[in-house]
Amino acid sequence: MIRTRNIRPRRPLLAGTTAVAAMAVTAGLVAATAEPAKAAAGPKLSLIAATTSITLTSWKEEPGVYLDLGTYLTAEGTPLELKVTRKSYKDPVTITQTVYEGGKAKAKAKVLPKGTVKDFSGLRDFAKITVTDKAGKKVLSRSEDFCPNNASGRVRPDAPATSKYPESCPTNPFTLGSVWGVEKGWAANTYAGSYTEPVMLAAGTYTAKVGVAKKYRDLFGIANKPATIKVTVQERSYEDEQSATGPASRSSASGEHAGHGAAHQAPTAHTGHGLGHAPTPAQAAAPVTSGAGPSYNVGHGPLKAAPPALPWALKKQQAARSMRVGDTGGQTDGSRKAPALQPLSKRPAGKPSVPDVPKPDLRSLPAYGIVVSDGEKDIPGKDYLAFSANVWNAGPAQLVVDGFRSPGKAKMDAYQYFYDAKGKQVGYTPTGTMEWDPRPGHMHWHFTDFASYRLLKANKKEAVRSGKEAFCLANTDAIDYTVKNANWHPFNTDLSTACGAENSISVREVLDVGSGDTYSQDLPGQSFDITDVPNGTYYIQVLANPEKRLKETSVDNNSALRKIVLGGKPGKRTVTVPAHDLVNEN
């Protein structure tokens, strides 16, 4: 089993919507809505608190509490819409605000000041939090970033029924573009989610004040009215929780692995594609203070969900139950209908053709999460170089691939489909095969020849090729939601892929516009055998569509290289990963 180490975690922010959170925000709005300090162009933004008191749990085995205090930013009049981009990895991340006038977006956006963002995790140092104890002594003062996509619900009944904005902020270090927004009549939780760290507070009562940093109050016209919340910290233990769950929950530990990830590991692992878990009765009843669920902008591998609802020791004991949810289609930018994702029940009829319609554009990202390990199966005397990789779709059309299985056959025949501007299927062509992968962390149908991994020498000649060239396609990461036809709400994401079961007769796999599919370095196949590879400079190549079987807009941008330097001795090999332009992520 490959061990993950020496990786700085990049973890998902909040995602999802719950009725409980929405009702709590609505209740808080009645008493806590703040007026802006002065009229400002753009949306009317207010900081509100859903409650005046909250209880946080500190676990004896993992002390500390997460400051999910139930504070929200609301938008009225027009949405708060921000576009965050970088031209290349040599350029810094920049941010602009879409200006609405008369219900329509103006062509010229408002450029926000430098320092507002440093990456794609949210507005930098947006929230200011102070905590005092019963005696009035300040025990904490901190700033936290704010992801406007932490949509937690509407604040009034006549607000739009759904938010058109994405459901989380991207976590991939090579993200190129993102869209953040608070829909008109909606609220976004100001809690920084898994990007934040726990706070060490002893059991007792405290007073927390949450405000907005002055530069953002001035920038967006937000009143200087911090929210005050009484905080009660209680201490509990895993043993008490386990006793409460009873035999039913403990017996679930024998379930099968599902979907795209291995069993949950410690939360220091790199963010990855998660599992579908059926909660125990105690877990189902656990209070959800944020309205948060696991982000889908993560890759294949262990997933760290947003705290604080459940302790990790309990999550690691949960069983992974198979989840296969049929695709029901998606929307682009909250309005454009995407082609239906339901697989056909039988093989396509008629003559194959590749019509002159928009096609996908597959592009590779540089490898990251690069570590030396002692082998996928702990093989004595073997050294492996493990890495995470992503191939994404720059559009302007979805990549849609169906697999069809003849009775009794081990493989499926795969076909790529093409659609016109109205979403009508207008053609298809054979494009290889799909095969069943029974290995832990996979256990689904893989489309072959989607990508190839190669370790190149300093002169760019091939040294080692990974055996992995088959993939289950899923929209795990939002890579660039500013490209044409980007779908901000892809369906087959982390927990809802359509990669089938072992007895499936047909499978549809989709990579939507703007999204990519990450396979993280802890999964089988995500490595090179470097046992006999000399020390020196090399490049990890991630190559999309290596056999050019898939029809796409361009095949000239399918390769991405990441420079590395191998060192050390057998059994103790080392790897040095220089920064890739401005991205210093190993």
PDB file of N, CA, C and O in Angstrom, residues 343-348 401-406 409 411-415 417 434 505-508:
ATOM      1  N   PRO A 343     -27.100   6.156 -19.949  1.00  0.00           N
ATOM      2  CA  PRO A 343     -26.534   5.300 -20.993  1.00  0.00           C
ATOM      3  C   PRO A 343     -27.627   4.648 -21.821  1.00  0.00           C
ATOM      4  O   PRO A 343     -28.719   4.388 -21.337  1.00  0.00           O
ATOM      5  N   LEU A 344     -27.334   4.391 -23.069  1.00  0.00           N
ATOM      6  CA  LEU A 344     -28.285   3.704 -23.924  1.00  0.00           C
ATOM      7  C   LEU A 344     -28.390   2.250 -23.485  1.00  0.00           C
ATOM      8  O   LEU A 344     -27.447   1.670 -22.953  1.00  0.00           O
ATOM      9  N   SER A 345     -29.522   1.643 -23.728  1.00  0.00           N
ATOM     10  CA  SER A 345     -29.727   0.272 -23.290  1.00  0.00           C
ATOM     11  C   SER A 345     -29.148  -0.733 -24.279  1.00  0.00           C
ATOM     12  O   SER A 345     -29.011  -1.910 -23.968  1.00  0.00           O
ATOM     13  N   LYS A 346     -28.837  -0.278 -25.497  1.00  0.00           N
ATOM     14  CA  LYS A 346     -28.265  -1.184 -26.484  1.00  0.00           C
ATOM     15  C   LYS A 346     -27.253  -0.431 -27.334  1.00  0.00           C
ATOM     16  O   LYS A 346     -27.175   0.794 -27.316  1.00  0.00           O
ATOM     17  N   ARG A 347     -26.480  -1.198 -28.077  1.00  0.00           N
ATOM     18  CA  ARG A 347     -25.436  -0.596 -28.890  1.00  0.00           C
ATOM     19  C   ARG A 347     -26.023   0.363 -29.929  1.00  0.00           C
ATOM     20  O   ARG A 347     -27.150   0.176 -30.383  1.00  0.00           O
ATOM     21  N   PRO A 348     -25.255   1.389 -30.286  1.00  0.00           N
ATOM     22  CA  PRO A 348     -25.765   2.320 -31.296  1.00  0.00           C
ATOM     23  C   PRO A 348     -25.942   1.630 -32.641  1.00  0.00           C
ATOM     24  O   PRO A 348     -25.182   0.740 -33.013  1.00  0.00           O
ATOM     25  N   VAL A 401     -18.730   9.000 -23.247  1.00  0.00           N
ATOM     26  CA  VAL A 401     -18.298   7.685 -23.709  1.00  0.00           C
ATOM     27  C   VAL A 401     -19.212   6.622 -23.121  1.00  0.00           C
ATOM     28  O   VAL A 401     -19.425   6.585 -21.909  1.00  0.00           O
ATOM     29  N   ASP A 402     -19.766   5.779 -23.987  1.00  0.00           N
ATOM     30  CA  ASP A 402     -20.596   4.647 -23.549  1.00  0.00           C
ATOM     31  C   ASP A 402     -19.843   3.345 -23.770  1.00  0.00           C
ATOM     32  O   ASP A 402     -19.119   3.194 -24.760  1.00  0.00           O
ATOM     33  N   GLY A 403     -20.037   2.405 -22.842  1.00  0.00           N
ATOM     34  CA  GLY A 403     -19.496   1.067 -23.003  1.00  0.00           C
ATOM     35  C   GLY A 403     -20.627   0.060 -23.108  1.00  0.00           C
ATOM     36  O   GLY A 403     -21.626   0.167 -22.387  1.00  0.00           O
ATOM     37  N   PHE A 404     -20.509  -0.910 -24.015  1.00  0.00           N
ATOM     38  CA  PHE A 404     -21.536  -1.941 -24.205  1.00  0.00           C
ATOM     39  C   PHE A 404     -20.875  -3.317 -24.122  1.00  0.00           C
ATOM     40  O   PHE A 404     -19.841  -3.553 -24.749  1.00  0.00           O
ATOM     41  N   ARG A 405     -21.506  -4.193 -23.386  1.00  0.00           N
ATOM     42  CA  ARG A 405     -20.930  -5.503 -23.110  1.00  0.00           C
ATOM     43  C   ARG A 405     -21.723  -6.596 -23.812  1.00  0.00           C
ATOM     44  O   ARG A 405     -22.946  -6.687 -23.653  1.00  0.00           O
ATOM     45  N   SER A 406     -21.044  -7.417 -24.588  1.00  0.00           N
ATOM     46  CA  SER A 406     -21.689  -8.597 -25.146  1.00  0.00           C
ATOM     47  C   SER A 406     -21.804  -9.647 -24.049  1.00  0.00           C
ATOM     48  O   SER A 406     -20.898  -9.770 -23.213  1.00  0.00           O
ATOM     49  N   LYS A 409     -18.815 -11.547 -22.142  1.00  0.00           N
ATOM     50  CA  LYS A 409     -17.522 -10.978 -22.485  1.00  0.00           C
ATOM     51  C   LYS A 409     -16.914 -10.238 -21.288  1.00  0.00           C
ATOM     52  O   LYS A 409     -17.621  -9.682 -20.456  1.00  0.00           O
ATOM     53  N   LYS A 411     -14.790  -7.614 -21.545  1.00  0.00           N
ATOM     54  CA  LYS A 411     -14.624  -6.194 -21.819  1.00  0.00           C
ATOM     55  C   LYS A 411     -15.862  -5.623 -22.500  1.00  0.00           C
ATOM     56  O   LYS A 411     -16.664  -6.354 -23.068  1.00  0.00           O
ATOM     57  N   MET A 412     -15.977  -4.320 -22.422  1.00  0.00           N
ATOM     58  CA  MET A 412     -17.034  -3.602 -23.134  1.00  0.00           C
ATOM     59  C   MET A 412     -16.430  -2.903 -24.348  1.00  0.00           C
ATOM     60  O   MET A 412     -15.274  -2.471 -24.317  1.00  0.00           O
ATOM     61  N   ASP A 413     -17.215  -2.772 -25.400  1.00  0.00           N
ATOM     62  CA  ASP A 413     -16.833  -1.940 -26.535  1.00  0.00           C
ATOM     63  C   ASP A 413     -17.243  -0.505 -26.242  1.00  0.00           C
ATOM     64  O   ASP A 413     -18.379  -0.249 -25.827  1.00  0.00           O
ATOM     65  N   ALA A 414     -16.321   0.449 -26.434  1.00  0.00           N
ATOM     66  CA  ALA A 414     -16.583   1.840 -26.082  1.00  0.00           C
ATOM     67  C   ALA A 414     -16.846   2.691 -27.325  1.00  0.00           C
ATOM     68  O   ALA A 414     -16.254   2.466 -28.384  1.00  0.00           O
ATOM     69  N   TYR A 415     -17.748   3.679 -27.169  1.00  0.00           N
ATOM     70  CA  TYR A 415     -18.111   4.587 -28.256  1.00  0.00           C
ATOM     71  C   TYR A 415     -18.133   6.016 -27.714  1.00  0.00           C
ATOM     72  O   TYR A 415     -18.631   6.269 -26.619  1.00  0.00           O
ATOM     73  N   TYR A 417     -19.660   9.841 -28.217  1.00  0.00           N
ATOM     74  CA  TYR A 417     -20.870  10.440 -28.781  1.00  0.00           C
ATOM     75  C   TYR A 417     -20.667  11.932 -29.038  1.00  0.00           C
ATOM     76  O   TYR A 417     -19.903  12.603 -28.337  1.00  0.00           O
ATOM     77  N   MET A 434     -13.678  -0.752 -22.580  1.00  0.00           N
ATOM     78  CA  MET A 434     -13.708  -0.565 -21.129  1.00  0.00           C
ATOM     79  C   MET A 434     -13.436  -1.910 -20.479  1.00  0.00           C
ATOM     80  O   MET A 434     -13.848  -2.950 -20.991  1.00  0.00           O
ATOM     81  N   ILE A 505     -24.227  -4.190 -17.784  1.00  0.00           N
ATOM     82  CA  ILE A 505     -24.302  -4.519 -19.207  1.00  0.00           C
ATOM     83  C   ILE A 505     -23.876  -3.330 -20.059  1.00  0.00           C
ATOM     84  O   ILE A 505     -23.422  -3.483 -21.191  1.00  0.00           O
ATOM     85  N   SER A 506     -24.030  -2.110 -19.515  1.00  0.00           N
ATOM     86  CA  SER A 506     -23.580  -0.913 -20.221  1.00  0.00           C
ATOM     87  C   SER A 506     -23.230   0.155 -19.199  1.00  0.00           C
ATOM     88  O   SER A 506     -23.730   0.159 -18.082  1.00  0.00           O
ATOM     89  N   VAL A 507     -22.354   1.075 -19.595  1.00  0.00           N
ATOM     90  CA  VAL A 507     -21.862   2.117 -18.701  1.00  0.00           C
ATOM     91  C   VAL A 507     -21.693   3.395 -19.499  1.00  0.00           C
ATOM     92  O   VAL A 507     -21.262   3.359 -20.660  1.00  0.00           O
ATOM     93  N   ARG A 508     -22.063   4.520 -18.908  1.00  0.00           N
ATOM     94  CA  ARG A 508     -21.751   5.822 -19.510  1.00  0.00           C
ATOM     95  C   ARG A 508     -20.816   6.579 -18.593  1.00  0.00           C
ATOM     96  O   ARG A 508     -21.057   6.691 -17.396  1.00  0.00           O
TER      97      ARG A 508
END
